[in-house]
PDB file of N, CA and C in Angstrom:
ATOM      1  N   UNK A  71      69.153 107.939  91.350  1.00 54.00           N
ATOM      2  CA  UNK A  71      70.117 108.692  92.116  1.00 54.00           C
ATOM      3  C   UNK A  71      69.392 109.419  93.241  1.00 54.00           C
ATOM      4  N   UNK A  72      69.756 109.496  94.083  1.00 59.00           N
ATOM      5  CA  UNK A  72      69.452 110.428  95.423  1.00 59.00           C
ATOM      6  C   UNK A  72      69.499 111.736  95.353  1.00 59.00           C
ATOM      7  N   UNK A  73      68.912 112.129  96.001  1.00 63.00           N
ATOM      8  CA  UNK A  73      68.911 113.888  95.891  1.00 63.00           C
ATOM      9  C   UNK A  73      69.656 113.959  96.507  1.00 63.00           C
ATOM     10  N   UNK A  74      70.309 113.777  97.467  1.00 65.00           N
ATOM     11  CA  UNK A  74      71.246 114.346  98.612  1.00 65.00           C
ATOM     12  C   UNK A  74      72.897 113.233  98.321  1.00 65.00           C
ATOM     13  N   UNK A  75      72.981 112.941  96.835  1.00 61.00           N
ATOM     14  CA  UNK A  75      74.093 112.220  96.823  1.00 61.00           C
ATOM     15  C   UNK A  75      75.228 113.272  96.356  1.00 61.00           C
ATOM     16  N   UNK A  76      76.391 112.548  97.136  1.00 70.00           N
ATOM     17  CA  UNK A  76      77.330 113.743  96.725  1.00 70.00           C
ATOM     18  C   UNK A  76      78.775 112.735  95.743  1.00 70.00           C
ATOM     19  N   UNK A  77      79.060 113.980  95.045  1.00 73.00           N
ATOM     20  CA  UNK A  77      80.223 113.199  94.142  1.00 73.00           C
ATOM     21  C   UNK A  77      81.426 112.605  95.153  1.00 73.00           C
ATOM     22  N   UNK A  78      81.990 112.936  96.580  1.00 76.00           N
ATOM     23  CA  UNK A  78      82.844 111.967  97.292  1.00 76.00           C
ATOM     24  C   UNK A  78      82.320 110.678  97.873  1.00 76.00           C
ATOM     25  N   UNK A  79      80.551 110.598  97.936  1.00 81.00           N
ATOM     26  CA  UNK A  79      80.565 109.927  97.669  1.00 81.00           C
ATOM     27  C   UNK A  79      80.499 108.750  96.606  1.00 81.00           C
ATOM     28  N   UNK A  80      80.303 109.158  95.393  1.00 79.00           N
ATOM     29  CA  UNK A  80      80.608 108.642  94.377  1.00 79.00           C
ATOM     30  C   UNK A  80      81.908 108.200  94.366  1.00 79.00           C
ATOM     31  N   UNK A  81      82.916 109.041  94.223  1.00 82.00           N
ATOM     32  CA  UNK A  81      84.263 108.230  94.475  1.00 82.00           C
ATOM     33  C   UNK A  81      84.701 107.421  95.298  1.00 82.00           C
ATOM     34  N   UNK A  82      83.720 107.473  96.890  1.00 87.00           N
ATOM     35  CA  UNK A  82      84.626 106.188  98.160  1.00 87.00           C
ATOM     36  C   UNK A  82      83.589 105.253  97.249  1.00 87.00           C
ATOM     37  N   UNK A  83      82.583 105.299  96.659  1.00 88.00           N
ATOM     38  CA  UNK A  83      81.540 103.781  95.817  1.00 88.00           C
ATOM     39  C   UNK A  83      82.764 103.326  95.209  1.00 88.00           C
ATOM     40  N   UNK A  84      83.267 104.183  94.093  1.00 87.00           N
ATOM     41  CA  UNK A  84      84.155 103.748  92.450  1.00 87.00           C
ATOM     42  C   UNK A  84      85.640 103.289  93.429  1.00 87.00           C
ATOM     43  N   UNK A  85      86.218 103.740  94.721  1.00 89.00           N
ATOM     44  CA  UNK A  85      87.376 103.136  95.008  1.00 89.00           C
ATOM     45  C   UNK A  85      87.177 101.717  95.866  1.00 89.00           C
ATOM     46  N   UNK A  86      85.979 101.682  96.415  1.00 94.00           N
ATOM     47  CA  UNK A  86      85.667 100.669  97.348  1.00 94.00           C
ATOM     48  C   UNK A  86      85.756  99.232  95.931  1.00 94.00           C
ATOM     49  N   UNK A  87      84.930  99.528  95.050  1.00 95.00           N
ATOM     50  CA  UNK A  87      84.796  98.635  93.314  1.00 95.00           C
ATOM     51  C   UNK A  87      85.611  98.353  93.144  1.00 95.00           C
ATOM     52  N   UNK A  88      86.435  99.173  93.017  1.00 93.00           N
ATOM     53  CA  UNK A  88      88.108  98.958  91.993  1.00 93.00           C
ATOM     54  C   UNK A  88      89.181  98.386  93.305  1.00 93.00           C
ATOM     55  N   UNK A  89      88.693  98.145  94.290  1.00 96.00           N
ATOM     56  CA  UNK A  89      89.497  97.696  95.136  1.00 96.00           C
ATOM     57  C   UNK A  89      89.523  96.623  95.411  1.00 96.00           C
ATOM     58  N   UNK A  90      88.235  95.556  95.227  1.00 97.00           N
ATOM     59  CA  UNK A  90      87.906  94.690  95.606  1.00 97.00           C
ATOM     60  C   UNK A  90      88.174  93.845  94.181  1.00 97.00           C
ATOM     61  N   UNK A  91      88.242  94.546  93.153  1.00 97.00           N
ATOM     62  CA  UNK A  91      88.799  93.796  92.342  1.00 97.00           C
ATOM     63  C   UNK A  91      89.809  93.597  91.806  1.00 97.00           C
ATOM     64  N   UNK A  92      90.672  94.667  91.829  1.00 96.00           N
ATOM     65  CA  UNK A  92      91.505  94.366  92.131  1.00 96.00           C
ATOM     66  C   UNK A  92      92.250  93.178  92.951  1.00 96.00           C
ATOM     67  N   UNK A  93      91.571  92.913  94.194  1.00 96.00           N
ATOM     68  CA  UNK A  93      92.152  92.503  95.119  1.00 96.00           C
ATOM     69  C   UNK A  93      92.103  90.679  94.841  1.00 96.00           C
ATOM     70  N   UNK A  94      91.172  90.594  93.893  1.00 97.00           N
ATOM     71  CA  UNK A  94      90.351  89.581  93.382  1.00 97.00           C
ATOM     72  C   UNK A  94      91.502  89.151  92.138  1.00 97.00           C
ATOM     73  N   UNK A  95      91.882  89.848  91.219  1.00 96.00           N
ATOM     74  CA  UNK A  95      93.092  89.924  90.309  1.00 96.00           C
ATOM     75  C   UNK A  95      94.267  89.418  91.039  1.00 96.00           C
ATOM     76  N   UNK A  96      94.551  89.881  92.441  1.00 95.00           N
ATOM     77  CA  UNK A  96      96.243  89.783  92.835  1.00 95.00           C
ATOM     78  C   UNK A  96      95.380  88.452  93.263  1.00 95.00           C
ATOM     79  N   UNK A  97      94.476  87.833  93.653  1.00 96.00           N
ATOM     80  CA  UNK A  97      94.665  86.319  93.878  1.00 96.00           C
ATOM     81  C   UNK A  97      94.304  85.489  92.787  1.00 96.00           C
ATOM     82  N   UNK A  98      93.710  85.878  91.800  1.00 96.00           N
ATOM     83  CA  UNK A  98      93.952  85.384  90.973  1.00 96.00           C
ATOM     84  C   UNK A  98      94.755  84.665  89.549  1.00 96.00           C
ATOM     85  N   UNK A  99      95.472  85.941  89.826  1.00 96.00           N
ATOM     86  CA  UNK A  99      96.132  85.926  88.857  1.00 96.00           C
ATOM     87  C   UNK A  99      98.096  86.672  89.548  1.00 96.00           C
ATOM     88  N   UNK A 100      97.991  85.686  90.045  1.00 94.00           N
ATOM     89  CA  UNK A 100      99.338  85.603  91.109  1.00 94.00           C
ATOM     90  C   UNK A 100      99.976  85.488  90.421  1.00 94.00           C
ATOM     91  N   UNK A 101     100.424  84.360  89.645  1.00 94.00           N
ATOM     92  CA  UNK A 101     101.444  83.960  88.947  1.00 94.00           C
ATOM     93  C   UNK A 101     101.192  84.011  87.667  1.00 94.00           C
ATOM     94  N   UNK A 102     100.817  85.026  86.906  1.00 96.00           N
ATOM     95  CA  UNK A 102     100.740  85.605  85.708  1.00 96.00           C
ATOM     96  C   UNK A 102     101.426  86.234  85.497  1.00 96.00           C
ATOM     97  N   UNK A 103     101.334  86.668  83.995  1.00 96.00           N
ATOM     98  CA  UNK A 103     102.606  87.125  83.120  1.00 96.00           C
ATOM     99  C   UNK A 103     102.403  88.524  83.824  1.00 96.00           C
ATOM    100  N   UNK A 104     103.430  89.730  83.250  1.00 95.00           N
ATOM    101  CA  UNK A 104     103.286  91.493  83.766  1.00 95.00           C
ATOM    102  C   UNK A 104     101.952  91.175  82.582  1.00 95.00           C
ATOM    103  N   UNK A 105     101.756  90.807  81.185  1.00 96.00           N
ATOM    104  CA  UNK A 105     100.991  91.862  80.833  1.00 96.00           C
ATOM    105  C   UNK A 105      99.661  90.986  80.386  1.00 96.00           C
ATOM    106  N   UNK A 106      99.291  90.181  81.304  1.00 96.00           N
ATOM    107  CA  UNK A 106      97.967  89.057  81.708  1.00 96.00           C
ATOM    108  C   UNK A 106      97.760  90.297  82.620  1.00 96.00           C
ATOM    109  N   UNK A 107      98.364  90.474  83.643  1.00 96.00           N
ATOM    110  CA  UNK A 107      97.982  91.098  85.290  1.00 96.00           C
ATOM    111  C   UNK A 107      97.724  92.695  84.285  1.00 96.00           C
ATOM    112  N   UNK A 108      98.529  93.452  83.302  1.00 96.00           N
ATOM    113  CA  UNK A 108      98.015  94.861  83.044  1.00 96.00           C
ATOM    114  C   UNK A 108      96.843  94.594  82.074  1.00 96.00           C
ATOM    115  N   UNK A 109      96.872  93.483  81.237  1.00 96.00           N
ATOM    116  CA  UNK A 109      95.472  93.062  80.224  1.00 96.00           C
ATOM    117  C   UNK A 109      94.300  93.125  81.654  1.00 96.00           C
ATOM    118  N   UNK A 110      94.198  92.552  82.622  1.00 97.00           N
ATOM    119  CA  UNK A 110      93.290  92.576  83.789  1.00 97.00           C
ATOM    120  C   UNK A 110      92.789  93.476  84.338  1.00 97.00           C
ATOM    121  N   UNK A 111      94.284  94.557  84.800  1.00 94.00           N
ATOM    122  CA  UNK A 111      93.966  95.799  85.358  1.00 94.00           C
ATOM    123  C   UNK A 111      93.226  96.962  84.268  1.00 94.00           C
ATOM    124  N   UNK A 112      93.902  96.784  82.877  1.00 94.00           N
ATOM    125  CA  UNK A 112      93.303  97.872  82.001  1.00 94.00           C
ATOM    126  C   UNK A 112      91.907  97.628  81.553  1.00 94.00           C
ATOM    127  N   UNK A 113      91.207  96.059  82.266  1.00 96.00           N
ATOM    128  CA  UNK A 113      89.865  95.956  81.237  1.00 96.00           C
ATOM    129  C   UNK A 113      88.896  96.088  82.518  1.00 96.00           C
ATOM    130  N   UNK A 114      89.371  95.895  83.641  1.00 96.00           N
ATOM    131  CA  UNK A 114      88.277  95.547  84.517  1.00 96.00           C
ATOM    132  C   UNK A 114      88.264  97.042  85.677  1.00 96.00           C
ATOM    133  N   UNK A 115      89.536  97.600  85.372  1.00 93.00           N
ATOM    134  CA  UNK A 115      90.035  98.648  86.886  1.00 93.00           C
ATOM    135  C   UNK A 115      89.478  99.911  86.314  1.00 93.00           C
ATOM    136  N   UNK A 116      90.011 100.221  84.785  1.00 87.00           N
ATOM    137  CA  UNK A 116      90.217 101.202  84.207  1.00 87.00           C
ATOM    138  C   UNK A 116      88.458 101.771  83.937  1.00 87.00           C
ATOM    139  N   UNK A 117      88.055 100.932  83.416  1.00 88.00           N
ATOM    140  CA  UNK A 117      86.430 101.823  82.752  1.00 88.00           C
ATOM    141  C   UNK A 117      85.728 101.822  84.203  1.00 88.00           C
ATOM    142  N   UNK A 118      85.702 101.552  85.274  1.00 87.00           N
ATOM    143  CA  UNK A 118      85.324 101.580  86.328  1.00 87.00           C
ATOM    144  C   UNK A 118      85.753 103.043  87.062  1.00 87.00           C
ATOM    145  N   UNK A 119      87.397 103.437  86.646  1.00 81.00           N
ATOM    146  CA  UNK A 119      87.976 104.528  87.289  1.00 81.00           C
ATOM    147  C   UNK A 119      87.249 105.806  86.173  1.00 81.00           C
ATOM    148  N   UNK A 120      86.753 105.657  84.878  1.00 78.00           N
ATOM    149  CA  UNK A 120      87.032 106.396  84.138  1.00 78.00           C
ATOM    150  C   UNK A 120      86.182 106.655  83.363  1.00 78.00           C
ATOM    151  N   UNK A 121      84.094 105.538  83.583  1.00 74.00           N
ATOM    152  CA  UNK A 121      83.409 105.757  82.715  1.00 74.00           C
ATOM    153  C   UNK A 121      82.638 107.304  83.693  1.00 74.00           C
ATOM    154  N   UNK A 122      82.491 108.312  83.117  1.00 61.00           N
ATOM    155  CA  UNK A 122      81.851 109.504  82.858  1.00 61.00           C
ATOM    156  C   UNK A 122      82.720 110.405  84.273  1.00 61.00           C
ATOM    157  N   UNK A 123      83.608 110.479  83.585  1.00 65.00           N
ATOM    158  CA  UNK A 123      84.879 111.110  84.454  1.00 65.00           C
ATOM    159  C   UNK A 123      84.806 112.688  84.140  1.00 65.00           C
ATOM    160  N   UNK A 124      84.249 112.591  83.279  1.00 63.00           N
ATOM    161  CA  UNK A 124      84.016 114.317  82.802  1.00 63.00           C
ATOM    162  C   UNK A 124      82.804 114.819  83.706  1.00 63.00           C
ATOM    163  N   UNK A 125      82.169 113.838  84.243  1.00 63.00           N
ATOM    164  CA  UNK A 125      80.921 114.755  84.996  1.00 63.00           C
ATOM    165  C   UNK A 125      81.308 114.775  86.630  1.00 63.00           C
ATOM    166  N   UNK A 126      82.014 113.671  86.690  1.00 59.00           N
ATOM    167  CA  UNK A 126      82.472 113.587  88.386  1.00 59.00           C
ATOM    168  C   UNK A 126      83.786 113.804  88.719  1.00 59.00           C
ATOM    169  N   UNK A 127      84.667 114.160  87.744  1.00 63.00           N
ATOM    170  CA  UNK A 127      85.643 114.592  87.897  1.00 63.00           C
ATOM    171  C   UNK A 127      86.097 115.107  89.181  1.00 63.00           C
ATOM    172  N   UNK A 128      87.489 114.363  89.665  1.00 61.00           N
ATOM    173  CA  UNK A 128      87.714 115.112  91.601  1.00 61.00           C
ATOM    174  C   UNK A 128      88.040 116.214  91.123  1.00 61.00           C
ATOM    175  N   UNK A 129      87.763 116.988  91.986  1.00 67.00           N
ATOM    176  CA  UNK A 129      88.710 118.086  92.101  1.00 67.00           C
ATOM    177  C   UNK A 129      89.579 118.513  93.108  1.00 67.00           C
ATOM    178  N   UNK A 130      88.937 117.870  94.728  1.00 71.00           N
ATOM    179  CA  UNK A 130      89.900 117.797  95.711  1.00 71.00           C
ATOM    180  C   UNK A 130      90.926 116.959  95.820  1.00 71.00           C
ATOM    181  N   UNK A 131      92.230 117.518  96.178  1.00 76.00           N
ATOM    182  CA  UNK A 131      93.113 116.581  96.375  1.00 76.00           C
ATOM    183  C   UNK A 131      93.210 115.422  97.202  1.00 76.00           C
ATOM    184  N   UNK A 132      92.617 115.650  98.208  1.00 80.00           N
ATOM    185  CA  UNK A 132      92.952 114.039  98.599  1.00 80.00           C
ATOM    186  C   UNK A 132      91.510 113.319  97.632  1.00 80.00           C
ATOM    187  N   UNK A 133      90.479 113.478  97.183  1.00 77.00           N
ATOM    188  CA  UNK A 133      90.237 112.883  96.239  1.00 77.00           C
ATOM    189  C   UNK A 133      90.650 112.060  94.762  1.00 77.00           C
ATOM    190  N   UNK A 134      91.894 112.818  94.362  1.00 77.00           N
ATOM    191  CA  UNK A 134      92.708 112.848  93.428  1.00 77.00           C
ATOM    192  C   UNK A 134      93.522 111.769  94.092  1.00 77.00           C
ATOM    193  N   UNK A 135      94.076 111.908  94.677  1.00 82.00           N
ATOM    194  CA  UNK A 135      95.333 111.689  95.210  1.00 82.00           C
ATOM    195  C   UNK A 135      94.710 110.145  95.529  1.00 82.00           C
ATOM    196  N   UNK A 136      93.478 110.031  96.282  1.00 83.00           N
ATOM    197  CA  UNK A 136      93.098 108.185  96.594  1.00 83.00           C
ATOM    198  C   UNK A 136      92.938 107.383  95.594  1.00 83.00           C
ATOM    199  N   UNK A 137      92.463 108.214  94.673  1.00 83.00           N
ATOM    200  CA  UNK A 137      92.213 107.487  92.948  1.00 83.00           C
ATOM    201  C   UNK A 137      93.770 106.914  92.551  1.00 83.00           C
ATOM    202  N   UNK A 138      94.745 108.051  92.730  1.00 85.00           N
ATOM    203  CA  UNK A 138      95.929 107.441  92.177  1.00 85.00           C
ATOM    204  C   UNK A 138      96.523 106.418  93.290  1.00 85.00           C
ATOM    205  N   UNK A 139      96.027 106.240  94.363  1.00 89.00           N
ATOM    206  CA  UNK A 139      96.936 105.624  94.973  1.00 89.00           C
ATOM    207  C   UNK A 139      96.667 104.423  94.544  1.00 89.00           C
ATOM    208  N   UNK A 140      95.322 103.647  93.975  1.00 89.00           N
ATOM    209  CA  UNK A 140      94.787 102.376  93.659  1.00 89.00           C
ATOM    210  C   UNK A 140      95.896 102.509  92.621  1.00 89.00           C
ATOM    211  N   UNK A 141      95.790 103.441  91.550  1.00 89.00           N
ATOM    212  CA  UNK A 141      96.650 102.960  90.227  1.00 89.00           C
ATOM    213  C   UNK A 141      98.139 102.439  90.777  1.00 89.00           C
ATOM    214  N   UNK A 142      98.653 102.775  91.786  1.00 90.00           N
ATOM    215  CA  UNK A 142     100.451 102.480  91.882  1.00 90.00           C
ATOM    216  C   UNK A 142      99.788 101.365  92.759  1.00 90.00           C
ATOM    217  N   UNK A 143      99.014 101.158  93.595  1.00 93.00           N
ATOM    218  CA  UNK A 143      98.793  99.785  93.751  1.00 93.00           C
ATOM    219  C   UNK A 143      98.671  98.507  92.689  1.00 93.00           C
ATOM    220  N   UNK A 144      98.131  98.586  92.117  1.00 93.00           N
ATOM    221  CA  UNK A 144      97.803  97.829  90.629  1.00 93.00           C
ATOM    222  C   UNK A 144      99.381  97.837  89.871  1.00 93.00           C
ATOM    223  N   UNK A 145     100.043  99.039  89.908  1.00 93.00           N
ATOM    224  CA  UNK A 145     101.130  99.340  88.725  1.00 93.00           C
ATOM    225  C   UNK A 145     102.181  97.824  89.956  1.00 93.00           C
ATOM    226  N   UNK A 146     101.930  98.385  91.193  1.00 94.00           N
ATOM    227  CA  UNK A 146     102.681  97.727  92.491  1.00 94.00           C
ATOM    228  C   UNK A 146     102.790  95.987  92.380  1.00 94.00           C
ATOM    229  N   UNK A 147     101.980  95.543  91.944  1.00 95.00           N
ATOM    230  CA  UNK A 147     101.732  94.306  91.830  1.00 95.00           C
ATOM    231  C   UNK A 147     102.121  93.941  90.131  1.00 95.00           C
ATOM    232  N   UNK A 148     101.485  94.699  89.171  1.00 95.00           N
ATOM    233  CA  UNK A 148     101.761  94.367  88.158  1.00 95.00           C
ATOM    234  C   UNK A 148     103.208  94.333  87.611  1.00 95.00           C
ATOM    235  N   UNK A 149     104.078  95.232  87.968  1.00 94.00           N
ATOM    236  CA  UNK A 149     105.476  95.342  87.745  1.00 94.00           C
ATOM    237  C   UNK A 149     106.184  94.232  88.592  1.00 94.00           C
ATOM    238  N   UNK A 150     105.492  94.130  89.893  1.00 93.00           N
ATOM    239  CA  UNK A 150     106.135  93.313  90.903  1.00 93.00           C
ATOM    240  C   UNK A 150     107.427  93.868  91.900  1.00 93.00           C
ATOM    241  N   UNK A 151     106.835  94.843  92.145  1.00 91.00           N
ATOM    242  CA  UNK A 151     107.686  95.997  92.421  1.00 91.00           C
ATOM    243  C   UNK A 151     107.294  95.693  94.129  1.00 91.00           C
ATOM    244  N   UNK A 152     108.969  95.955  94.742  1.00 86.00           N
ATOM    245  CA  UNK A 152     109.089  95.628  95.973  1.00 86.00           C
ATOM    246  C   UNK A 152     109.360  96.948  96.647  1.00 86.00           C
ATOM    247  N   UNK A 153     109.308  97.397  97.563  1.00 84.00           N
ATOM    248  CA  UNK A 153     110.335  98.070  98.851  1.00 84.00           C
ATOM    249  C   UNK A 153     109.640  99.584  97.777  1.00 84.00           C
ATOM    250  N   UNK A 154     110.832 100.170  97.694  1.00 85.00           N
ATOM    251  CA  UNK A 154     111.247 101.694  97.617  1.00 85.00           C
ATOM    252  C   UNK A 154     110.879 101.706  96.060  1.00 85.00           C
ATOM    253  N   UNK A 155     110.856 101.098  94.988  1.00 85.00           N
ATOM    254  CA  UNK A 155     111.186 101.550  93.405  1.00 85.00           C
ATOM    255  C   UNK A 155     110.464 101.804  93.205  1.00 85.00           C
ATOM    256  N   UNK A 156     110.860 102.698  92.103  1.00 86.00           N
ATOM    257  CA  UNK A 156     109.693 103.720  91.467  1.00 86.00           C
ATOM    258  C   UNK A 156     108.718 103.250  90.622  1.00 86.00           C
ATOM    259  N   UNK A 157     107.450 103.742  91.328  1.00 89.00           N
ATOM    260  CA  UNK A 157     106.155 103.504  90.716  1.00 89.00           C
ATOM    261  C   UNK A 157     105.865 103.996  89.460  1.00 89.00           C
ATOM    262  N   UNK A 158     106.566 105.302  89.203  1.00 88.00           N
ATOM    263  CA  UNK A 158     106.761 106.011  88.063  1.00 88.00           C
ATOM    264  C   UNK A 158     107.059 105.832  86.760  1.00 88.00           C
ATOM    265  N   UNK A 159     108.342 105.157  87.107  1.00 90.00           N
ATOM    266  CA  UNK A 159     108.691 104.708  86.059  1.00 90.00           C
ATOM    267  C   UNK A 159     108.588 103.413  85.770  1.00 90.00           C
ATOM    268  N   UNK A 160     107.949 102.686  86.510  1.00 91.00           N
ATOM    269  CA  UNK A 160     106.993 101.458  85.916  1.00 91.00           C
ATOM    270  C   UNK A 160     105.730 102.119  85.667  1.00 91.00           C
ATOM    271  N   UNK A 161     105.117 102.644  85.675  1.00 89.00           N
ATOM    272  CA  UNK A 161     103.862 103.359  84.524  1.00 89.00           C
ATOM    273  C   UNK A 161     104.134 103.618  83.842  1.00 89.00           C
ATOM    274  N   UNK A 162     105.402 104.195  83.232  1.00 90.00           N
ATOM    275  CA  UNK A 162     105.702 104.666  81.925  1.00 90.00           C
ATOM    276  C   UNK A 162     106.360 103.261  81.067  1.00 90.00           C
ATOM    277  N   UNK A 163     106.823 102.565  81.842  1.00 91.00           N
ATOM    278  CA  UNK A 163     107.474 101.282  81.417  1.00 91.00           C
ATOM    279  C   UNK A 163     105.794 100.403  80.929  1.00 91.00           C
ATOM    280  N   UNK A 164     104.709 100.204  81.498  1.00 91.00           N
ATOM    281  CA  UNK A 164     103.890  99.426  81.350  1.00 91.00           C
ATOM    282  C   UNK A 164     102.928 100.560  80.143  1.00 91.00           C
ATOM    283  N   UNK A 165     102.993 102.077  79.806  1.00 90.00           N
ATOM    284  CA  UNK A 165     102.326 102.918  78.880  1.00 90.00           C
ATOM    285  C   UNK A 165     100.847 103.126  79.752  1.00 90.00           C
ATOM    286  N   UNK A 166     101.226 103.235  81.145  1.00 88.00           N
ATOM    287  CA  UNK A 166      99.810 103.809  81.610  1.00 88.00           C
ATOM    288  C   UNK A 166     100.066 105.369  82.579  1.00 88.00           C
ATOM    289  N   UNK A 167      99.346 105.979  81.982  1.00 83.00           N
ATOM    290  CA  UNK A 167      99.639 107.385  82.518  1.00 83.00           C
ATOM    291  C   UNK A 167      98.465 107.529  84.038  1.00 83.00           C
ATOM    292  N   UNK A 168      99.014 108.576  84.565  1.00 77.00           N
ATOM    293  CA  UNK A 168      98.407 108.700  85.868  1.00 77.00           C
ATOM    294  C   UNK A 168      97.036 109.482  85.219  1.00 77.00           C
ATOM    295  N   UNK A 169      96.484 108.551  86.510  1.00 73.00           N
ATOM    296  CA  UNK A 169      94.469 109.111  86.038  1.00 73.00           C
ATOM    297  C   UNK A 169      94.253 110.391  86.051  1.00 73.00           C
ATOM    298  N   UNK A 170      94.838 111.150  86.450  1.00 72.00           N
ATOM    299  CA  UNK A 170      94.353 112.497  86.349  1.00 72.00           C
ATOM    300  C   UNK A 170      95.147 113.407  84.448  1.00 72.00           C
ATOM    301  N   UNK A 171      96.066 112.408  84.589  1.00 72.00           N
ATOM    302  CA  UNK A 171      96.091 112.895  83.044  1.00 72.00           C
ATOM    303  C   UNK A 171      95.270 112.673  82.054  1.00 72.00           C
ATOM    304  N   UNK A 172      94.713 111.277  82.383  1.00 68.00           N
ATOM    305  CA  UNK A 172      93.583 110.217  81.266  1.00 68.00           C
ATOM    306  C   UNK A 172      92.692 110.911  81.124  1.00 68.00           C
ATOM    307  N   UNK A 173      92.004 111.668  82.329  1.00 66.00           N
ATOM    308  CA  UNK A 173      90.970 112.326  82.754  1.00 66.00           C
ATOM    309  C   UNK A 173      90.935 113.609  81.787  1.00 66.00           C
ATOM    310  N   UNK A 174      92.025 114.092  82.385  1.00 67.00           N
ATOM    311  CA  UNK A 174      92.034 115.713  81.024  1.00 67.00           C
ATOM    312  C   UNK A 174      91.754 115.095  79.609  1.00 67.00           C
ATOM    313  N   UNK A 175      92.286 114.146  79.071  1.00 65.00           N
ATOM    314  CA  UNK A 175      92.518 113.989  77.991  1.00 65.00           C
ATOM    315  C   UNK A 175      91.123 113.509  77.272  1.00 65.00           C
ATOM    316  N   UNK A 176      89.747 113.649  78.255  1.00 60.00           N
ATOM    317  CA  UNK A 176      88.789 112.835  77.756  1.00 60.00           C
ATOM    318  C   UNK A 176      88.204 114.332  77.749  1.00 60.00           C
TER     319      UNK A 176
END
């Protein structure tokens, strides 16, 4: 580790990761089932968003806030969710809570 490394940048590293694979998932796995595409997102997105979350934990909001935007991206594709509908309640429909709750809970 660097002496002069800072935890935002740690997080643009962990969103730049989870983005690209993501991105790697929606072509891959296009025409997969909802819960092939959340089996994908929960094994490959998740320990990436979430291994040692207790030490780098955001605390700024738009830090917070970019982390979740990957998750409703992922939820976005996995539900197959178009236009305006709620991201919300397809997370609760698929049993994945927003990262900043996961986070407390560790």
């Amino acid at each position: 580790m660097q002496p002069n490394y800072k935890f935002d940048q740690h997080i643009t590293l962990k969103k730049e990761k989870v983005s690209k694979i993501l991105g790697a998932i929606k072509h891959v796995l296009l025409e997969a089932s909802r819960e092939g595409k959340l089996l994908a997102y929960t094994n490959l997105c998740h320990p990436i968003l979430e291994y040692a979350d207790t030490v780098w934990d955001p605390t700024l909001a738009k830090d917070i806030e970019s982390l979740e935007v990957l998750q409703r991206r992922a939820v976005r594709f996995i539900a197959g969710i178009k236009g305006r509908e709620s991201v919300t309640e397809a997370c609760s429909q698929l049993g994945l809570q927003p990262l900043k709750q996961r986070r407390r809970a560790h």
